[in-house]
Structure formats: C-alpha cells, structure tokens
Amino acid sequence: MDRRSFLKTGALVGASLPMFTFSCSDTDFEPLPTYQYDGPLGPPRTFSHGVASGDPTTDAVIIWTRVTPSDLGPVQVFWEMATDQDFENRVAADWAQARQSADWTLKVDVMGLGPGQTYYYRFFAMGRQSIIGRTRTIPLETDEVALAVTSCSNMARGFFRAYRKIAERDDIFGVLHLGDYIYEYGGGTGATPERDPFPRYDIVSLNDYRTRYAQYRSDRDLQAVHQNHPFIAVWDDHETANNSWKDGADNHSEEQGSWADRKAAGLQAYFEWLPIREREPGRIWRQFQFGDLVDLLMLDTRLWGREQAPPFATPGEVAREERQLLGEDQEEWLLDNLTQSNAVWKVLGQQVMMAHFRLGLPPNEVFINGDQWDGYARVRERLLNHIETNSVEDVVVLTGDIHTSWANELTIEPVDPEIYNPETSAGARAVEFVTPAISSQGLESLPPTLVERLQSLNPHIRWVEATKNGYYRIQFTRDSCEAEFWHLDDVFDPRSEIQSARKFRVDRGESKIRDITEA
Ligand SMILES: [Fe+2]
C-alpha cells in the first residue's frame, strides 16, 4: 500500500456543509474512515443517476453523484477514492450530506491527489453502493493530450450512442462538452416515445430544469461516458433557452416569468448536475493547463457578456457594429492568456462557430447566422488581430452548437486575396474544428448544390458535413494536432456503429488544415 501524502477534501459543492480537511504524515497518521451503516436499507435505485467526475487539475478532481431519497431529509453519503478498482489502495475517503437544497446531488472536490494519475471512486448511502467511476488528474508534463469533443445531445431526437462510443475509448484523457447538454423544449417527437421530454412542456422553473437533468442522466449511454471519463464542460443556450444571451432568449416570453429567474434556475440546476467547479457565481470561463503542451481556455460566449444577436441574414454593416460576445472582463482574460501562454497549443473550447459564413460577397455580404461570431464581427476581429499582432502561434478553436462537422481556417478576411490565400493558407491565424451533435438534428434539408456554392463564397471552410451525428477526437503532440471525426451510421439505432469519417492534421507553426483521411 502506497504511503499517503497530504490529503484533504474540499468544499462540498451543493451540500451546504463546512469544509472537511484532514492530513496525514509519517508521525501523524489517521486511517481513512470506512463505510459503516446499520440502518434500514435504502431503495434499490438509491443511486439511479450514476456517477460523474470533472474539472480535473494536477492535484484535484470533482466527483459527483445523486441520491434518490426516500423522504425530504438530508442523506448521509460516504465516498472513497483509490488507485485501483478493488479499493485496496485508497487515497481519500470521507462523509458528506446530500440535501434537498441541491436536489440531493453531491459534489466533492477531492484534493491532494497526484498528477497524471487514474483514480477510481464510489459512493455509499443507506446501505447501498453506487457504480464505480474512473477519473484522471492532469499530468505535470506530457507530450500528448487527446480529448473527445462533443455537444448537442437532444434526448428526444435520437439515441446517445455516440456517448457510448466515447465511453468505450481508452485513448482519451477526457471529454470536452461544449454545451446543449440538455434541451429545454417540451413536446414529443414521436420517434422514440420513451425519450420524449419530461416534463412535457418547455422547462422554466428550477424544478423543471432539475427534472429534465434527472431524465437525461437516467440514460445508460450518458451514464457510461460519465462513469469512464472526466468531463470539462461549458453550457450553450439550451441549458437555459434557445438563443439565449445574458438578458434574454429567443425562446423566452414574458408569460414564462422573468428571464432573470429562469436563467438563475437553469444555471443552478446546471451546477448541481454537472461535475464542474464553481469558483464564482455564474462563471464557467476557466483555464486548464496540460504542462507546457496545451493551454485549454474554456469560454462562455452565451450568458456571461453576450448582447442580443442581430436577426437572421443581417447585412454585414449591422453585424459589424460594436456588440459584446464575451464581455469586457472575459475578453481581456482571453487575450491576456493567449499572449502569456508558454504552451505549444493555445486551445479555445467554446460554443458558437467562429469562422465567417456568408451567403454573399462584401459589400453585399449576408451572414447566415447572427447568433455565431458573425453577429459579433468586431470581437472576432479583435481576437484575430491580437493573435497576429502578438505573433501568437498554434491557436486551435474547438466549437459546438450547430450540429454539423466543420474544419475551418480562421482569418481576418477570407475573401480578400491580400489577407488570405486559400491555396497556401497564408494569412490564416488559427484553425477551428466544429463537432457534430451527439443526437441533435443537423441540416438534412441543405441541398448539396447550395453547400458547393457556399464553399466557393467561404474558401476558408475546408470541409463541412451537414447531416451526421457523432463527435471528434483531437490529439495534441509537440509536432502537430490531429482531429478525427467519427460519424454514427444511424442515430435512431440504439446499437448503431460509428465510422471514422475524416481526419485532419495541423502542423506546429502553421494554421493550415491538411486532410490526412486514409482511403
Ligand atoms: Fe444544439
């Protein structure tokens, strides 16, 4: 048995308890507590929503579970973490309480762990035991980081088979979830009645959002991916309401009450149900450092500082107005971190597509979707100018939101040959990979001829696939980054297989996307 080093457990997020700490040394050695219980046995489905972990650092990780209570009182929960699946080499253990005030969810920030380690964890309550979760801490130094990148899991629209396929991978550090983890819509699709949204109406209240999370987290494929991999997650719009911004949403009306109340309810349920560390109320923009290989900057382009988007198909002049997307503080933080980073790869995990996407050439340009960075063109200009002015190299943007697969080169003006050459990629300042949705609907109705025409107007878009569901795996090394897109055969088949669709490489020192798909 390994000697235990300094150990402590952090604030019990969502459990309204004082901080528990204890430490061990060679001379002051307290054995870890063990689970003991002699009360009545809880219901068989005491842990019916599985386990989860997230926000790993080099010495800590959040672990999560939820207890399904038999009455309204607090529930005593015991948790433990070990380096082996048999829990013979435990490194941390303690008691905590799951309470109604946090929907009986429980988050523990387990600290004092070793870097670059795999850990196993489990919970006990009322004589019942949860499934065993597996998680990891970030290494201090590394020459390789691989992540599965996902977003947009609409439970009513299809099966979470892509989550299952990610769960089965053993060649990733963890999962990046870029938002739309739930959808707020009511109504049913009819395709899979057992997956119809619950409650059956658009969710508005705290209880509604909690109920929706509980429904999603009852899905076995979603449970499996949480069980096997730590998550680094940010929300997009549907964790509150469609096309939300800080002061409202397209899918919100006055009859549904105040936006502030609805937003607060959505955010509270998100922090209760996702294994995320909340350092400051409502703040999800944060940094993860994988040694000097990858600086991962997770952004909130949705609820922190975003002003209302311009409407659909707004002429470029309107889109170029001053309009905040990140908010001044987050934008300053992003630009500063890009300049100061010593990492090989500066990686942005964020929600909406950054690349230009036009239906016409300037000055008659029309942007297709003002909800994307196109609606906030000055913010994009500031970011790309900052990258150029400060010679920031090797910036990779990872994006969700639009249920389709893209590989884009990012440039200040893609149709100005003085600025960008699509043949050589000269003038590209960064690259962007957009993930397909886990299950949400893509653009099946887009005619191929229109796609071709759009590509001629958007030469920096090197590849787009508009219909398939899946995810991509991205791997960073000291020489290159590679993104491999995986597409499901059929999102409506709960046993669908998945295929490698495309593979791209970006060499260090270039912002050039190379298609390395094997025939
Ligand atoms: Fe979505």
Short mmCIF file of C-alpha atoms and ligand atoms in Angstrom, two decimals:
data_model
loop_
_atom_site.label_atom_id
_atom_site.label_comp_id
_atom_site.label_asym_id
_atom_site.label_seq_id
_atom_site.Cartn_x
_atom_site.Cartn_y
_atom_site.Cartn_z
CA MET A 1 0.00 0.00 0.00
CA ASP A 2 1.36 3.37 -1.01
CA ARG A 3 2.13 5.85 1.70
CA ARG A 4 -0.48 8.52 1.68
CA SER A 5 0.64 12.03 1.16
CA PHE A 6 -1.15 15.13 2.29
CA LEU A 7 -4.82 14.71 1.60
CA LYS A 8 -7.77 16.90 2.01
CA THR A 9 -11.26 17.19 0.70
CA GLY A 10 -12.56 20.49 -0.46
CA ALA A 11 -15.79 22.33 -0.07
CA LEU A 12 -18.76 20.10 -0.67
CA VAL A 13 -20.29 21.93 -3.53
CA GLY A 14 -24.03 21.96 -3.25
CA ALA A 15 -24.12 20.34 0.14
CA SER A 16 -24.06 23.43 2.35
CA LEU A 17 -21.55 21.91 4.72
CA PRO A 18 -18.42 23.30 6.32
CA MET A 19 -15.15 22.27 4.70
CA PHE A 20 -13.76 18.95 5.85
CA THR A 21 -10.00 18.72 5.96
CA PHE A 22 -7.58 16.25 7.41
CA SER A 23 -3.97 15.50 6.81
CA CYS A 24 -1.63 12.61 7.31
CA SER A 25 2.10 12.34 7.73
CA ASP A 26 4.52 9.68 8.91
CA THR A 27 4.15 10.77 12.52
CA ASP A 28 0.56 11.94 12.47
CA PHE A 29 -1.26 9.17 10.67
CA GLU A 30 -5.01 8.90 10.83
CA PRO A 31 -6.51 5.99 8.96
CA LEU A 32 -9.11 6.84 6.36
CA PRO A 33 -12.68 6.24 7.53
CA THR A 34 -14.53 3.21 6.20
CA TYR A 35 -18.20 2.88 5.38
CA GLN A 36 -20.39 1.61 8.18
CA TYR A 37 -24.17 1.61 8.30
CA ASP A 38 -26.69 -0.34 10.34
CA GLY A 39 -29.94 1.46 9.48
CA PRO A 40 -32.75 0.33 7.20
CA LEU A 41 -31.67 -0.47 3.65
CA GLY A 42 -32.42 2.28 1.11
CA PRO A 43 -34.31 1.67 -2.12
CA PRO A 44 -32.55 -0.48 -4.76
CA ARG A 45 -32.28 2.55 -7.02
CA THR A 46 -30.67 4.79 -4.40
CA PHE A 47 -28.02 5.81 -6.98
CA SER A 48 -30.15 5.83 -10.10
CA HIS A 49 -28.30 8.65 -11.89
CA GLY A 50 -24.82 7.15 -11.87
CA VAL A 51 -21.60 8.96 -11.04
CA ALA A 52 -19.54 11.60 -12.79
CA SER A 53 -16.27 13.48 -12.50
CA GLY A 54 -14.88 16.66 -13.95
CA ASP A 55 -12.72 19.77 -13.87
CA PRO A 56 -9.50 17.82 -13.25
CA THR A 57 -6.35 19.68 -12.25
CA THR A 58 -2.90 18.26 -11.49
CA ASP A 59 -3.92 17.52 -7.90
CA ALA A 60 -7.72 17.58 -7.67
CA VAL A 61 -10.90 16.47 -9.38
CA ILE A 62 -14.63 16.92 -8.75
CA ILE A 63 -16.62 13.73 -8.18
CA TRP A 64 -20.41 13.70 -8.40
CA THR A 65 -23.41 11.58 -7.61
CA ARG A 66 -27.07 11.95 -6.76
CA VAL A 67 -29.07 10.13 -4.16
CA THR A 68 -32.73 9.34 -4.81
CA PRO A 69 -34.13 9.93 -1.35
CA SER A 70 -36.95 8.17 0.43
CA ASP A 71 -38.00 11.33 2.29
CA LEU A 72 -37.09 15.01 2.39
CA GLY A 73 -34.35 14.84 5.00
CA PRO A 74 -30.63 15.03 4.32
CA VAL A 75 -28.90 11.77 3.40
CA GLN A 76 -25.52 10.75 4.79
CA VAL A 77 -23.25 9.77 1.92
CA PHE A 78 -19.82 8.15 2.17
CA TRP A 79 -17.35 8.49 -0.69
CA GLU A 80 -13.94 7.00 -1.32
CA MET A 81 -11.25 7.18 -3.95
CA ALA A 82 -8.50 4.68 -4.75
CA THR A 83 -5.84 3.97 -7.34
CA ASP A 84 -7.33 0.51 -8.00
CA GLN A 85 -10.77 -0.81 -8.85
CA ASP A 86 -10.80 -3.07 -5.77
CA PHE A 87 -10.25 -0.08 -3.47
CA GLU A 88 -7.32 -1.75 -1.74
CA ASN A 89 -5.18 1.33 -2.15
CA ARG A 90 -7.50 4.09 -1.05
CA VAL A 91 -6.17 7.64 -1.12
CA ALA A 92 -9.15 9.63 0.17
CA ALA A 93 -12.49 8.99 1.86
CA ASP A 94 -15.00 10.96 3.89
CA TRP A 95 -18.63 11.55 4.77
CA ALA A 96 -20.85 14.19 3.25
CA GLN A 97 -24.52 15.06 3.10
CA ALA A 98 -26.84 15.15 0.11
CA ARG A 99 -29.61 17.68 0.67
CA GLN A 100 -32.84 18.77 -0.87
CA SER A 101 -31.40 22.28 -1.33
CA ALA A 102 -29.09 20.85 -4.03
CA ASP A 103 -31.63 18.37 -5.41
CA TRP A 104 -29.78 15.62 -3.50
CA THR A 105 -26.84 15.96 -5.84
CA LEU A 106 -23.43 15.79 -4.23
CA LYS A 107 -20.15 17.19 -5.48
CA VAL A 108 -16.85 16.68 -3.71
CA ASP A 109 -13.69 18.47 -4.76
CA VAL A 110 -11.12 15.78 -3.92
CA MET A 111 -7.77 17.50 -3.41
CA GLY A 112 -4.21 16.44 -2.65
CA LEU A 113 -4.12 13.89 -5.46
CA GLY A 114 -1.09 13.03 -7.58
CA PRO A 115 -0.61 14.39 -11.11
CA GLY A 116 -1.30 12.30 -14.19
CA GLN A 117 -3.00 9.51 -12.24
CA THR A 118 -6.04 7.34 -12.88
CA TYR A 119 -8.38 7.06 -9.90
CA TYR A 120 -11.49 5.07 -9.08
CA TYR A 121 -14.29 6.38 -6.86
CA ARG A 122 -17.63 5.28 -5.45
CA PHE A 123 -20.33 6.39 -3.06
CA PHE A 124 -22.37 4.66 -0.34
CA ALA A 125 -25.71 5.72 1.19
CA MET A 126 -28.41 3.94 3.15
CA GLY A 127 -26.52 0.66 2.80
CA ARG A 128 -26.42 0.94 -1.00
CA GLN A 129 -23.39 1.38 -3.23
CA SER A 130 -23.05 3.39 -6.44
CA ILE A 131 -21.36 2.16 -9.58
CA ILE A 132 -17.58 2.72 -9.63
CA GLY A 133 -16.36 5.71 -11.58
CA ARG A 134 -12.97 6.21 -13.18
CA THR A 135 -11.28 9.57 -13.48
CA ARG A 136 -7.89 11.18 -14.07
CA THR A 137 -5.78 14.09 -12.97
CA ILE A 138 -3.83 16.27 -15.38
CA PRO A 139 -0.12 15.42 -15.72
CA LEU A 140 2.52 17.99 -14.79
CA GLU A 141 4.37 17.35 -18.03
CA THR A 142 3.18 15.50 -21.09
CA ASP A 143 3.95 15.06 -24.79
CA GLU A 144 0.44 14.05 -25.78
CA VAL A 145 -3.12 15.07 -24.87
CA ALA A 146 -6.21 13.60 -26.52
CA LEU A 147 -9.80 14.65 -25.91
CA ALA A 148 -13.22 13.65 -27.22
CA VAL A 149 -15.09 16.80 -28.26
CA THR A 150 -18.89 16.76 -28.11
CA SER A 151 -22.00 18.90 -27.90
CA CYS A 152 -25.74 18.96 -28.51
CA SER A 153 -27.39 15.89 -27.03
CA ASN A 154 -31.14 16.19 -27.61
CA MET A 155 -32.52 13.11 -25.88
CA ALA A 156 -35.85 13.25 -27.69
CA ARG A 157 -34.26 13.34 -31.12
CA GLY A 158 -32.12 10.19 -31.06
CA PHE A 159 -30.06 7.77 -29.03
CA PHE A 160 -26.90 8.72 -27.15
CA ARG A 161 -24.95 6.02 -28.95
CA ALA A 162 -22.10 8.45 -29.65
CA TYR A 163 -21.69 8.94 -25.88
CA ARG A 164 -21.40 5.16 -25.54
CA LYS A 165 -18.72 5.05 -28.24
CA ILE A 166 -16.74 7.74 -26.40
CA ALA A 167 -17.18 5.83 -23.14
CA GLU A 168 -15.57 2.77 -24.76
CA ARG A 169 -12.42 4.65 -25.84
CA ASP A 170 -9.30 4.14 -23.79
CA ASP A 171 -7.16 6.56 -25.78
CA ILE A 172 -8.51 9.89 -24.48
CA PHE A 173 -7.76 11.90 -21.37
CA GLY A 174 -11.36 13.06 -21.03
CA VAL A 175 -14.39 14.63 -22.64
CA LEU A 176 -14.88 18.22 -23.67
CA HIS A 177 -18.60 19.04 -23.69
CA LEU A 178 -19.30 22.31 -25.48
CA GLY A 179 -22.91 22.73 -24.45
CA ASP A 180 -26.53 21.84 -25.17
CA TYR A 181 -26.16 19.02 -22.67
CA ILE A 182 -29.95 19.19 -22.27
CA TYR A 183 -32.65 20.85 -24.36
CA GLU A 184 -35.38 22.94 -22.78
CA TYR A 185 -38.11 22.09 -25.29
CA GLY A 186 -41.35 20.35 -24.43
CA GLY A 187 -43.48 18.27 -26.74
CA GLY A 188 -42.57 14.92 -28.23
CA THR A 189 -41.01 13.85 -31.49
CA GLY A 190 -42.96 10.60 -31.65
CA ALA A 191 -39.88 8.74 -32.95
CA THR A 192 -38.93 7.28 -29.59
CA PRO A 193 -41.76 7.90 -27.12
CA GLU A 194 -39.68 6.67 -24.17
CA ARG A 195 -37.29 9.53 -24.89
CA ASP A 196 -39.95 12.25 -25.06
CA PRO A 197 -39.04 15.25 -22.93
CA PHE A 198 -40.11 15.25 -19.33
CA PRO A 199 -41.78 17.40 -18.14
CA ARG A 200 -43.68 17.64 -21.42
CA TYR A 201 -43.59 21.44 -21.67
CA ASP A 202 -40.78 23.98 -22.13
CA ILE A 203 -38.91 23.94 -18.84
CA VAL A 204 -38.85 27.21 -16.88
CA SER A 205 -38.68 26.65 -13.12
CA LEU A 206 -35.86 25.21 -11.03
CA ASN A 207 -37.92 22.08 -10.51
CA ASP A 208 -38.45 21.78 -14.28
CA TYR A 209 -34.73 22.00 -15.04
CA ARG A 210 -33.87 19.52 -12.29
CA THR A 211 -36.45 17.08 -13.59
CA ARG A 212 -35.05 17.36 -17.11
CA TYR A 213 -31.49 16.70 -15.92
CA ALA A 214 -32.72 13.68 -13.97
CA GLN A 215 -34.37 12.33 -17.12
CA TYR A 216 -31.23 12.79 -19.23
CA ARG A 217 -28.96 11.32 -16.56
CA SER A 218 -31.13 8.19 -16.44
CA ASP A 219 -29.82 7.37 -19.95
CA ARG A 220 -27.36 4.44 -19.73
CA ASP A 221 -25.12 5.71 -22.53
CA LEU A 222 -24.76 9.11 -20.89
CA GLN A 223 -24.11 7.42 -17.54
CA ALA A 224 -21.41 5.29 -19.17
CA VAL A 225 -19.46 8.21 -20.61
CA HIS A 226 -19.54 10.00 -17.24
CA GLN A 227 -18.53 6.82 -15.44
CA ASN A 228 -15.44 6.31 -17.60
CA HIS A 229 -14.06 9.79 -18.29
CA PRO A 230 -13.73 13.17 -16.57
CA PHE A 231 -15.68 15.98 -18.24
CA ILE A 232 -14.69 19.55 -18.91
CA ALA A 233 -18.00 21.19 -19.73
CA VAL A 234 -19.47 24.56 -20.63
CA TRP A 235 -23.09 25.39 -21.29
CA ASP A 236 -24.52 26.75 -24.52
CA ASP A 237 -28.02 28.17 -24.95
CA HIS A 238 -30.32 25.19 -24.38
CA GLU A 239 -29.26 24.74 -20.76
CA THR A 240 -31.41 27.87 -20.33
CA ALA A 241 -33.41 28.59 -23.56
CA ASN A 242 -32.79 28.71 -27.31
CA ASN A 243 -30.50 31.52 -28.49
CA SER A 244 -30.05 32.95 -25.03
CA TRP A 245 -27.91 35.95 -24.20
CA LYS A 246 -27.21 37.49 -20.82
CA ASP A 247 -30.51 39.41 -20.68
CA GLY A 248 -32.93 37.20 -22.59
CA ALA A 249 -33.51 34.42 -25.11
CA ASP A 250 -35.37 33.90 -28.36
CA ASN A 251 -37.28 31.06 -26.72
CA HIS A 252 -38.42 33.08 -23.72
CA SER A 253 -41.59 35.12 -23.38
CA GLU A 254 -42.99 37.30 -20.61
CA GLU A 255 -45.73 34.74 -19.94
CA GLN A 256 -42.96 32.43 -18.72
CA GLY A 257 -41.98 34.90 -16.00
CA SER A 258 -38.81 36.94 -15.65
CA TRP A 259 -35.73 35.95 -17.65
CA ALA A 260 -33.55 36.57 -14.61
CA ASP A 261 -35.49 33.94 -12.64
CA ARG A 262 -35.39 31.43 -15.49
CA LYS A 263 -31.69 31.96 -16.12
CA ALA A 264 -30.94 31.56 -12.41
CA ALA A 265 -32.96 28.32 -12.33
CA GLY A 266 -31.16 26.91 -15.39
CA LEU A 267 -27.75 27.80 -14.02
CA GLN A 268 -28.47 26.41 -10.56
CA ALA A 269 -29.58 23.08 -11.99
CA TYR A 270 -26.53 23.01 -14.28
CA PHE A 271 -24.13 23.49 -11.38
CA GLU A 272 -26.00 20.88 -9.35
CA TRP A 273 -25.95 18.23 -12.08
CA LEU A 274 -22.64 18.78 -13.87
CA PRO A 275 -19.26 17.89 -12.31
CA ILE A 276 -17.96 21.43 -12.65
CA ARG A 277 -16.14 23.63 -10.14
CA GLU A 278 -17.97 26.91 -9.45
CA ARG A 279 -15.38 29.42 -8.28
CA GLU A 280 -17.52 32.48 -8.88
CA PRO A 281 -21.32 32.52 -9.30
CA GLY A 282 -22.32 32.02 -12.90
CA ARG A 283 -18.74 31.86 -14.20
CA ILE A 284 -17.71 28.92 -16.39
CA TRP A 285 -14.83 30.52 -18.34
CA ARG A 286 -11.71 28.98 -16.94
CA GLN A 287 -8.34 27.50 -17.81
CA PHE A 288 -6.82 24.01 -17.79
CA GLN A 289 -3.08 23.59 -18.30
CA PHE A 290 -1.58 20.34 -19.58
CA GLY A 291 2.06 21.08 -18.76
CA ASP A 292 3.62 23.19 -21.49
CA LEU A 293 1.79 21.31 -24.24
CA VAL A 294 -1.81 22.60 -24.10
CA ASP A 295 -3.41 25.64 -22.53
CA LEU A 296 -7.14 24.99 -22.68
CA LEU A 297 -9.26 28.12 -22.32
CA MET A 298 -12.95 27.35 -21.87
CA LEU A 299 -15.18 30.27 -22.84
CA ASP A 300 -18.74 31.41 -22.14
CA THR A 301 -19.96 33.04 -25.36
CA ARG A 302 -23.55 32.72 -24.20
CA LEU A 303 -24.59 34.04 -20.81
CA TRP A 304 -21.69 35.98 -19.28
CA GLY A 305 -21.34 39.01 -21.54
CA ARG A 306 -23.28 38.37 -24.75
CA GLU A 307 -25.58 41.08 -26.01
CA GLN A 308 -28.56 40.16 -28.17
CA ALA A 309 -27.61 38.78 -31.58
CA PRO A 310 -28.63 40.56 -34.77
CA PRO A 311 -31.51 38.83 -36.57
CA PHE A 312 -31.10 36.18 -39.28
CA ALA A 313 -29.40 37.28 -42.50
CA THR A 314 -28.29 40.65 -41.26
CA PRO A 315 -26.18 42.66 -43.68
CA GLY A 316 -22.53 42.89 -42.74
CA GLU A 317 -22.71 46.55 -41.82
CA VAL A 318 -25.09 45.74 -39.00
CA ALA A 319 -23.13 42.70 -37.94
CA ARG A 320 -20.01 44.81 -37.67
CA GLU A 321 -21.45 47.12 -35.06
CA GLU A 322 -19.86 47.09 -31.66
CA ARG A 323 -21.54 44.24 -29.83
CA GLN A 324 -20.17 42.28 -26.88
CA LEU A 325 -19.93 38.50 -27.08
CA LEU A 326 -17.66 37.63 -24.16
CA GLY A 327 -17.98 40.74 -22.02
CA GLU A 328 -15.02 43.02 -21.39
CA ASP A 329 -13.57 41.05 -18.47
CA GLN A 330 -13.68 37.66 -20.19
CA GLU A 331 -12.31 39.10 -23.44
CA GLU A 332 -9.41 40.71 -21.61
CA TRP A 333 -8.73 37.44 -19.78
CA LEU A 334 -8.73 35.54 -23.08
CA LEU A 335 -6.39 37.94 -24.87
CA ASP A 336 -4.02 38.12 -21.90
CA ASN A 337 -3.86 34.34 -21.60
CA LEU A 338 -3.13 33.94 -25.30
CA THR A 339 -0.23 36.36 -25.07
CA GLN A 340 1.19 34.99 -21.84
CA SER A 341 0.82 31.29 -22.57
CA ASN A 342 4.00 29.26 -22.81
CA ALA A 343 2.18 26.21 -24.09
CA VAL A 344 2.70 24.83 -27.58
CA TRP A 345 -1.05 24.77 -28.28
CA LYS A 346 -3.46 27.50 -27.24
CA VAL A 347 -6.86 25.82 -27.37
CA LEU A 348 -10.23 27.56 -27.06
CA GLY A 349 -13.22 25.41 -26.05
CA GLN A 350 -16.34 27.37 -26.89
CA GLN A 351 -19.88 27.29 -28.17
CA VAL A 352 -20.64 29.06 -31.46
CA MET A 353 -18.82 28.90 -34.81
CA MET A 354 -16.05 31.47 -35.11
CA ALA A 355 -15.38 31.22 -38.87
CA HIS A 356 -17.08 33.60 -41.27
CA PHE A 357 -20.03 32.00 -43.05
CA ARG A 358 -21.50 34.16 -45.80
CA LEU A 359 -24.22 33.99 -48.41
CA GLY A 360 -22.79 36.87 -50.44
CA LEU A 361 -19.52 38.68 -51.01
CA PRO A 362 -18.71 42.04 -49.41
CA PRO A 363 -20.09 44.68 -49.61
CA ASN A 364 -23.30 42.72 -50.22
CA GLU A 365 -22.44 40.06 -47.71
CA VAL A 366 -25.18 38.40 -45.73
CA PHE A 367 -24.29 36.33 -42.75
CA ILE A 368 -26.31 33.19 -42.35
CA ASN A 369 -26.43 33.11 -38.60
CA GLY A 370 -26.03 36.22 -36.46
CA ASP A 371 -26.03 34.00 -33.36
CA GLN A 372 -22.49 32.89 -34.27
CA TRP A 373 -19.34 35.04 -34.14
CA ASP A 374 -20.55 36.53 -37.45
CA GLY A 375 -23.02 38.55 -35.39
CA TYR A 376 -20.13 39.82 -33.25
CA ALA A 377 -17.62 40.53 -36.00
CA ARG A 378 -15.70 43.18 -34.07
CA VAL A 379 -14.97 40.76 -31.25
CA ARG A 380 -13.60 38.26 -33.78
CA GLU A 381 -11.52 40.99 -35.40
CA ARG A 382 -10.05 41.98 -32.05
CA LEU A 383 -9.18 38.38 -31.25
CA LEU A 384 -7.57 37.59 -34.63
CA ASN A 385 -5.75 40.95 -34.71
CA HIS A 386 -4.43 40.25 -31.21
CA ILE A 387 -3.16 36.85 -32.35
CA GLU A 388 -1.44 38.43 -35.37
CA THR A 389 -0.03 41.49 -33.61
CA ASN A 390 1.44 39.45 -30.80
CA SER A 391 2.63 36.59 -33.04
CA VAL A 392 0.60 34.06 -31.06
CA GLU A 393 1.01 30.74 -32.86
CA ASP A 394 -0.78 27.42 -32.81
CA VAL A 395 -4.27 28.52 -31.77
CA VAL A 396 -6.97 25.86 -32.18
CA VAL A 397 -10.66 26.63 -31.64
CA LEU A 398 -12.98 23.77 -30.65
CA THR A 399 -16.65 24.55 -31.29
CA GLY A 400 -20.13 23.05 -30.82
CA ASP A 401 -23.64 24.43 -31.33
CA ILE A 402 -24.58 23.80 -34.96
CA HIS A 403 -24.99 20.02 -35.21
CA THR A 404 -22.69 19.68 -38.22
CA SER A 405 -19.00 18.89 -38.85
CA TRP A 406 -16.57 21.58 -40.00
CA ALA A 407 -12.85 22.17 -40.47
CA ASN A 408 -12.15 25.89 -40.87
CA GLU A 409 -9.14 28.13 -41.21
CA LEU A 410 -9.63 31.40 -39.32
CA THR A 411 -8.54 34.59 -40.99
CA ILE A 412 -9.43 38.24 -40.63
CA GLU A 413 -10.93 38.38 -44.16
CA PRO A 414 -11.30 35.11 -46.08
CA VAL A 415 -12.26 36.62 -49.44
CA ASP A 416 -9.54 39.29 -49.63
CA PRO A 417 -6.54 37.82 -51.50
CA GLU A 418 -4.31 40.44 -49.89
CA ILE A 419 -5.12 38.94 -46.50
CA TYR A 420 -5.74 35.23 -47.08
CA ASN A 421 -4.69 32.72 -49.73
CA PRO A 422 -6.84 29.57 -49.58
CA GLU A 423 -4.35 27.67 -51.75
CA THR A 424 -1.45 28.05 -49.33
CA SER A 425 -3.40 29.01 -46.17
CA ALA A 426 -1.15 32.07 -45.86
CA GLY A 427 -2.99 34.61 -43.73
CA ALA A 428 -4.77 32.05 -41.58
CA ARG A 429 -4.24 32.92 -37.91
CA ALA A 430 -5.86 29.88 -36.27
CA VAL A 431 -7.91 26.80 -37.09
CA GLU A 432 -11.34 25.68 -35.95
CA PHE A 433 -12.93 22.24 -35.68
CA VAL A 434 -16.71 22.13 -35.15
CA THR A 435 -18.15 18.96 -33.67
CA PRO A 436 -21.23 17.18 -34.98
CA ALA A 437 -24.07 16.75 -32.47
CA ILE A 438 -24.38 13.69 -30.27
CA SER A 439 -28.03 13.37 -31.34
CA SER A 440 -29.48 16.77 -32.31
CA GLN A 441 -30.68 17.35 -35.84
CA GLY A 442 -28.26 18.63 -38.48
CA LEU A 443 -29.08 20.30 -41.78
CA GLU A 444 -30.60 17.41 -43.73
CA SER A 445 -32.53 19.82 -45.92
CA LEU A 446 -29.46 21.67 -47.22
CA PRO A 447 -29.17 20.89 -50.97
CA PRO A 448 -25.63 19.76 -52.00
CA THR A 449 -25.54 22.42 -54.74
CA LEU A 450 -26.05 25.12 -52.11
CA VAL A 451 -23.27 23.61 -49.99
CA GLU A 452 -20.95 23.81 -53.01
CA ARG A 453 -21.93 27.40 -53.68
CA LEU A 454 -21.42 28.32 -50.03
CA GLN A 455 -17.96 26.79 -50.12
CA SER A 456 -16.98 28.99 -53.07
CA LEU A 457 -18.05 32.03 -51.04
CA ASN A 458 -16.27 30.70 -47.98
CA PRO A 459 -12.89 29.37 -49.18
CA HIS A 460 -11.51 29.10 -45.63
CA ILE A 461 -14.07 26.37 -44.86
CA ARG A 462 -12.04 23.33 -45.84
CA TRP A 463 -14.67 20.70 -45.11
CA VAL A 464 -18.26 20.52 -43.95
CA GLU A 465 -20.60 17.60 -43.43
CA ALA A 466 -24.13 18.69 -42.61
CA THR A 467 -26.17 15.62 -41.66
CA LYS A 468 -24.31 13.14 -39.47
CA ASN A 469 -24.21 12.73 -35.69
CA GLY A 470 -21.11 11.84 -33.71
CA TYR A 471 -18.07 13.57 -32.21
CA TYR A 472 -14.39 14.11 -32.92
CA ARG A 473 -11.23 13.07 -31.14
CA ILE A 474 -8.43 15.61 -31.10
CA GLN A 475 -4.85 14.82 -30.18
CA PHE A 476 -2.11 17.32 -29.46
CA THR A 477 1.58 16.46 -29.61
CA ARG A 478 4.70 18.63 -29.77
CA ASP A 479 4.70 18.46 -33.58
CA SER A 480 1.09 18.54 -34.64
CA CYS A 481 -2.56 18.32 -33.75
CA GLU A 482 -4.88 15.79 -35.37
CA ALA A 483 -8.67 15.82 -35.38
CA GLU A 484 -10.54 12.66 -36.39
CA PHE A 485 -14.30 12.96 -36.97
CA TRP A 486 -16.47 9.96 -36.08
CA HIS A 487 -19.98 9.65 -37.55
CA LEU A 488 -22.77 7.30 -36.46
CA ASP A 489 -24.38 5.05 -39.07
CA ASP A 490 -27.83 5.83 -37.63
CA VAL A 491 -28.65 7.97 -34.60
CA PHE A 492 -32.07 6.26 -34.38
CA ASP A 493 -30.49 2.83 -33.90
CA PRO A 494 -29.61 2.25 -30.23
CA ARG A 495 -26.89 -0.20 -31.34
CA SER A 496 -25.52 1.86 -34.23
CA GLU A 497 -21.89 1.50 -35.19
CA ILE A 498 -19.68 4.50 -35.76
CA GLN A 499 -17.21 5.21 -38.57
CA SER A 500 -14.14 7.37 -38.95
CA ALA A 501 -15.31 9.99 -41.46
CA ARG A 502 -12.39 12.38 -41.87
CA LYS A 503 -9.04 13.08 -40.32
CA PHE A 504 -7.13 16.36 -40.39
CA ARG A 505 -3.68 17.45 -39.26
CA VAL A 506 -2.32 20.86 -38.36
CA ASP A 507 1.45 21.05 -38.11
CA ARG A 508 3.01 23.17 -35.41
CA GLY A 509 3.86 26.65 -36.63
CA GLU A 510 1.17 26.61 -39.34
CA SER A 511 -2.54 27.41 -39.33
CA LYS A 512 -3.10 25.10 -42.27
CA ILE A 513 -5.60 22.25 -42.24
CA ARG A 514 -4.34 19.16 -44.07
CA ASP A 515 -6.74 16.34 -44.93
CA ILE A 516 -4.97 13.11 -43.95
CA THR A 517 -8.00 10.85 -44.27
CA GLU A 518 -6.88 7.35 -45.22
CA ALA A 519 -8.61 5.97 -48.29
FE FE B 1 -27.50 22.29 -30.05
#
